[in-house]
GROMACS .gro file of N, CA and C in nm:
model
  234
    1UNK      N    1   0.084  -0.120   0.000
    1UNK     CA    2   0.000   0.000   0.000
    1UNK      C    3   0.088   0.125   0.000
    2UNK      N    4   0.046   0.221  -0.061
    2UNK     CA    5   0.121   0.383  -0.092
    2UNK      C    6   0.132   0.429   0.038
    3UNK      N    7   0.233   0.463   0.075
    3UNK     CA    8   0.222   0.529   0.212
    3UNK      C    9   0.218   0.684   0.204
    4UNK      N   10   0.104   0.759   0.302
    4UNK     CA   11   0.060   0.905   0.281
    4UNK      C   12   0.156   1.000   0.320
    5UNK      N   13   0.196   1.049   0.258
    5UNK     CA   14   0.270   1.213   0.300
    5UNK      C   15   0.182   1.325   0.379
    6UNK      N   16   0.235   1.284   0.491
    6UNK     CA   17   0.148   1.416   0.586
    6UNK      C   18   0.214   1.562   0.560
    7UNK      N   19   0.288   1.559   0.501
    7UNK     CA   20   0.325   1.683   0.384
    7UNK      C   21   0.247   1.775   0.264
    8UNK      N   22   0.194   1.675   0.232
    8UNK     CA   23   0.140   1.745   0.093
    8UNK      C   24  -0.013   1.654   0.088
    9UNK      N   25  -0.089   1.531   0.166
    9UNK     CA   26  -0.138   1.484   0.110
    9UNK      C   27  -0.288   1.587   0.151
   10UNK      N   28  -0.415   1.489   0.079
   10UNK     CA   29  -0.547   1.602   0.103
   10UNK      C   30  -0.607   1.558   0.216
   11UNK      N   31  -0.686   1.667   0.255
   11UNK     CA   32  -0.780   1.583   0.393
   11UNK      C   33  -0.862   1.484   0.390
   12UNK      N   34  -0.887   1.463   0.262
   12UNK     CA   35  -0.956   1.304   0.195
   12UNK      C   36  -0.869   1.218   0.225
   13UNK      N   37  -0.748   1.241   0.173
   13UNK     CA   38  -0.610   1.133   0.169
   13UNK      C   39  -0.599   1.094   0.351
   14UNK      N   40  -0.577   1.224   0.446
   14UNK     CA   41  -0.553   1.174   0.565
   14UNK      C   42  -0.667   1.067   0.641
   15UNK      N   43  -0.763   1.131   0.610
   15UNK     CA   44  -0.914   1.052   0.672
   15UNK      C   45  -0.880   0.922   0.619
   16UNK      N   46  -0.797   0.828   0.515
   16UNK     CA   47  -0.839   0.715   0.468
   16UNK      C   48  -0.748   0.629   0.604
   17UNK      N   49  -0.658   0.746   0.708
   17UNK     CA   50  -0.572   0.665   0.774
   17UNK      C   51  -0.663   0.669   0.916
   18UNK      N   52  -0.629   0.514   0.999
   18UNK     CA   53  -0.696   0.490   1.092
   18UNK      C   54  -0.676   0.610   1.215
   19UNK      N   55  -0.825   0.621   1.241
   19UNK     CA   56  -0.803   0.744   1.366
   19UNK      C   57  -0.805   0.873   1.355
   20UNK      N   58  -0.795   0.895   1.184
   20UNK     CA   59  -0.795   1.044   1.147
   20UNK      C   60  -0.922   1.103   1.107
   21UNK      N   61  -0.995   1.195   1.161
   21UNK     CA   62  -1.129   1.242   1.182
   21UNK      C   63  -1.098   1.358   1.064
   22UNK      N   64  -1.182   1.477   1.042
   22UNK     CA   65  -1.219   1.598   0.976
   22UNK      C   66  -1.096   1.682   1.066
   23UNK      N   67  -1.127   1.675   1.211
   23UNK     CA   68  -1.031   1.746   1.311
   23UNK      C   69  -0.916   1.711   1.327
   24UNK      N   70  -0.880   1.607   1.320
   24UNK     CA   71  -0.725   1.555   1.329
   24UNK      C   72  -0.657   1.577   1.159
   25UNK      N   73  -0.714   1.564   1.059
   25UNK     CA   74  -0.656   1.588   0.918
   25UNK      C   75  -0.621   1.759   0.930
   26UNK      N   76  -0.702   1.862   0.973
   26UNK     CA   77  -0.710   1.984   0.978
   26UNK      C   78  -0.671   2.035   1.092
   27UNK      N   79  -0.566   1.955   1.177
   27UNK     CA   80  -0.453   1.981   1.249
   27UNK      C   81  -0.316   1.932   1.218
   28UNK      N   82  -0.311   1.851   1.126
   28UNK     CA   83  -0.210   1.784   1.036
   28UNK      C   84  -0.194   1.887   0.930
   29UNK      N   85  -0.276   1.903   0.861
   29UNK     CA   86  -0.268   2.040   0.744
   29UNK      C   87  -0.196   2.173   0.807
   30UNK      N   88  -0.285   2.213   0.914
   30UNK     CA   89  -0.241   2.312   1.002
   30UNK      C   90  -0.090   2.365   0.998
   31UNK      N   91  -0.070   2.219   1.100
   31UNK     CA   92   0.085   2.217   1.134
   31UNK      C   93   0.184   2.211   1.051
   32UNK      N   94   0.180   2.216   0.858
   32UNK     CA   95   0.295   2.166   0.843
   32UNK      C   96   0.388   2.266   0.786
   33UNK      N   97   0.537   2.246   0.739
   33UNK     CA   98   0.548   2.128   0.705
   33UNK      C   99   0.589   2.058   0.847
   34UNK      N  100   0.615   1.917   0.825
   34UNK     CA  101   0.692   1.840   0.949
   34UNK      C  102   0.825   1.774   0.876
   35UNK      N  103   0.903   1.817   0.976
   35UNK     CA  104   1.014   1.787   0.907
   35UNK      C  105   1.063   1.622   0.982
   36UNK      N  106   0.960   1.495   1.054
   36UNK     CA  107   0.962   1.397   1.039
   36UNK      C  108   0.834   1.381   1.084
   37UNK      N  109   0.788   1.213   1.115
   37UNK     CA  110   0.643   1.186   1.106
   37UNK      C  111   0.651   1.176   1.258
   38UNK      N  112   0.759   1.196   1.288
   38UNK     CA  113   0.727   1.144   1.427
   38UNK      C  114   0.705   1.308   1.522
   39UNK      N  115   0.660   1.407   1.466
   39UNK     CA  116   0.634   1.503   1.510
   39UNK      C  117   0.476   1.524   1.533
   40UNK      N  118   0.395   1.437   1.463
   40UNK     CA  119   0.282   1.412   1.479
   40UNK      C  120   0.254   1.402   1.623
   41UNK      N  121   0.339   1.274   1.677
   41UNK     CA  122   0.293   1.236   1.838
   41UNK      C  123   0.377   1.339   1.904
   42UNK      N  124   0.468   1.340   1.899
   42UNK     CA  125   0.591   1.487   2.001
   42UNK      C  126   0.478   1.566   2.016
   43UNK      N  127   0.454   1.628   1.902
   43UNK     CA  128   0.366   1.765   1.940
   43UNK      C  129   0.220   1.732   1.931
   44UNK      N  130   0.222   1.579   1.958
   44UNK     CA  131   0.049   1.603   1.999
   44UNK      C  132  -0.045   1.637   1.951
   45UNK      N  133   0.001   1.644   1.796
   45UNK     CA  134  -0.120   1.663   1.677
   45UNK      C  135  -0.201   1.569   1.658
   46UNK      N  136  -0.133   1.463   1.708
   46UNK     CA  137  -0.271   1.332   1.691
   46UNK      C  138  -0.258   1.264   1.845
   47UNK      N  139  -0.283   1.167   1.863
   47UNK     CA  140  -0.306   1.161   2.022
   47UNK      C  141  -0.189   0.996   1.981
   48UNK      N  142  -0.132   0.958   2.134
   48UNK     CA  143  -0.041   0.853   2.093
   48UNK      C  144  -0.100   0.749   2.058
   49UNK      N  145  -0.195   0.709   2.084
   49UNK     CA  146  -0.292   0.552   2.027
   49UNK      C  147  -0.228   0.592   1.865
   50UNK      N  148  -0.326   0.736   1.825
   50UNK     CA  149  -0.337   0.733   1.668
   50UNK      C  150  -0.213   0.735   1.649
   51UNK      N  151  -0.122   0.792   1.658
   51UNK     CA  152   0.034   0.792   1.587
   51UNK      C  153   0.092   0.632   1.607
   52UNK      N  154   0.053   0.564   1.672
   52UNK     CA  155   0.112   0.369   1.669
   52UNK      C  156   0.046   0.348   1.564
   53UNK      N  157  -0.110   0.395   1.577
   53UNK     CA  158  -0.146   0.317   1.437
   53UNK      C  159  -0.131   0.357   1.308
   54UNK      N  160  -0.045   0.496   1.318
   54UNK     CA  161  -0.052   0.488   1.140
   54UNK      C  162   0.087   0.534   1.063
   55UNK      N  163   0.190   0.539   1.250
   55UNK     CA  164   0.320   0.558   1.185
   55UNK      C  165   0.381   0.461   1.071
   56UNK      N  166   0.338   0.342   1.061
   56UNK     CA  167   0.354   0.280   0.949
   56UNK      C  168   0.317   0.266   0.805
   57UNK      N  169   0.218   0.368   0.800
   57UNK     CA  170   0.147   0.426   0.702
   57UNK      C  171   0.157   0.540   0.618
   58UNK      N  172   0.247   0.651   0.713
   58UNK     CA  173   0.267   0.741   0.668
   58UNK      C  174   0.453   0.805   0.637
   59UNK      N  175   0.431   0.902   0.539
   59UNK     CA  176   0.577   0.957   0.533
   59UNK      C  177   0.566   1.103   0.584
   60UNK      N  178   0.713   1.141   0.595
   60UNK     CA  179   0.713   1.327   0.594
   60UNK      C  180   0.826   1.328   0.477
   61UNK      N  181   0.727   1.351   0.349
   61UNK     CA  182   0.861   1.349   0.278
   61UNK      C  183   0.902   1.520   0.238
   62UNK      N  184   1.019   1.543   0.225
   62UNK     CA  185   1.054   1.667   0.231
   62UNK      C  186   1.104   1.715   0.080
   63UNK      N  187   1.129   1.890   0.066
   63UNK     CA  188   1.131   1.907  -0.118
   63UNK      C  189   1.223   1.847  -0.105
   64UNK      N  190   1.269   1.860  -0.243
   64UNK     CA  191   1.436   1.817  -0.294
   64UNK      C  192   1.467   1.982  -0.215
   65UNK      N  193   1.589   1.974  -0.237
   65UNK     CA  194   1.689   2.061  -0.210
   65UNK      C  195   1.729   2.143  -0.312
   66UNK      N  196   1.721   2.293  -0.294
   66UNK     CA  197   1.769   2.358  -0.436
   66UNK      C  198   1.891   2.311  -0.469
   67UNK      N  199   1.888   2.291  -0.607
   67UNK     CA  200   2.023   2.258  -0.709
   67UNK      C  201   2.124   2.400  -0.669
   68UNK      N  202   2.252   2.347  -0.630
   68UNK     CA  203   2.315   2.420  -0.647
   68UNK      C  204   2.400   2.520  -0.741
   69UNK      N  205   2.369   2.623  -0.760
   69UNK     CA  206   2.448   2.663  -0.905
   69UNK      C  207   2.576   2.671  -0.930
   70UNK      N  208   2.604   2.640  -1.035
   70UNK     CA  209   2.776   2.639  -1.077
   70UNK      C  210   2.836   2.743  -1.050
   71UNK      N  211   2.938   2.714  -1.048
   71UNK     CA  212   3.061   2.828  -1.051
   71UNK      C  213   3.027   2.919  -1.162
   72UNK      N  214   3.068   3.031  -1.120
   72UNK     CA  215   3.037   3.164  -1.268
   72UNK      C  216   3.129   3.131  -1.356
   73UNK      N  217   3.058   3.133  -1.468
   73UNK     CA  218   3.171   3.132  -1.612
   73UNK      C  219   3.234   3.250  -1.602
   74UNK      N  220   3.433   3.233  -1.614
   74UNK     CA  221   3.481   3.329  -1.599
   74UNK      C  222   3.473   3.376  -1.746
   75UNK      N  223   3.508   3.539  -1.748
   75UNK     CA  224   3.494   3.574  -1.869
   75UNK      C  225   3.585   3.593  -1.982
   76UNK      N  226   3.583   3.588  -2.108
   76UNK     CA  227   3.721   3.576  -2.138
   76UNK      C  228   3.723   3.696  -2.208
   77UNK      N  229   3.825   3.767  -2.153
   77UNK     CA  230   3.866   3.856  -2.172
   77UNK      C  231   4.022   3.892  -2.201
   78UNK      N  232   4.034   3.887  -2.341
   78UNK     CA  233   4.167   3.897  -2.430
   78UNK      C  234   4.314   3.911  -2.280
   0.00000   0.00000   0.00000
């Protein structure tokens, strides 16, 4: 099974995970981003029952990282 990004996913998407109500998806939305899943239970956005049951279900996946830009083309100058 796809595991949900409490990052980016919809409040449809969170509700399909066990324990997650209208109120618990729209404290997940709230809060983010999370920069792991396990910030869910730390900060008590979902209660600890719900975070056992769906830490296996879910990701915090994070952007990529801006590309770093190259070195400046030096210029050529005679």
């Amino acid at each position: 099974k796809k595991l949900v990004d409490i990052n980016s996913a919809s409040k449809a998407e969170l509700k399909t995970l066990p324990g997650i109500g209208d109120a618990e998806a729209e404290r997940i939305i709230a809060a983010r981003p999370y920069p792991s899943k396990a910030k869910l239970g730390a900060e008590k956005i979902v209660s600890d029952e719900t975070y056992l049951a769906i830490k296996g279900l879910i990701v915090a996946a994070q952007p990529p990282a801006p590309k770093a830009k190259g070195e400046p083309k030096a210029s050529a100058k005679p």
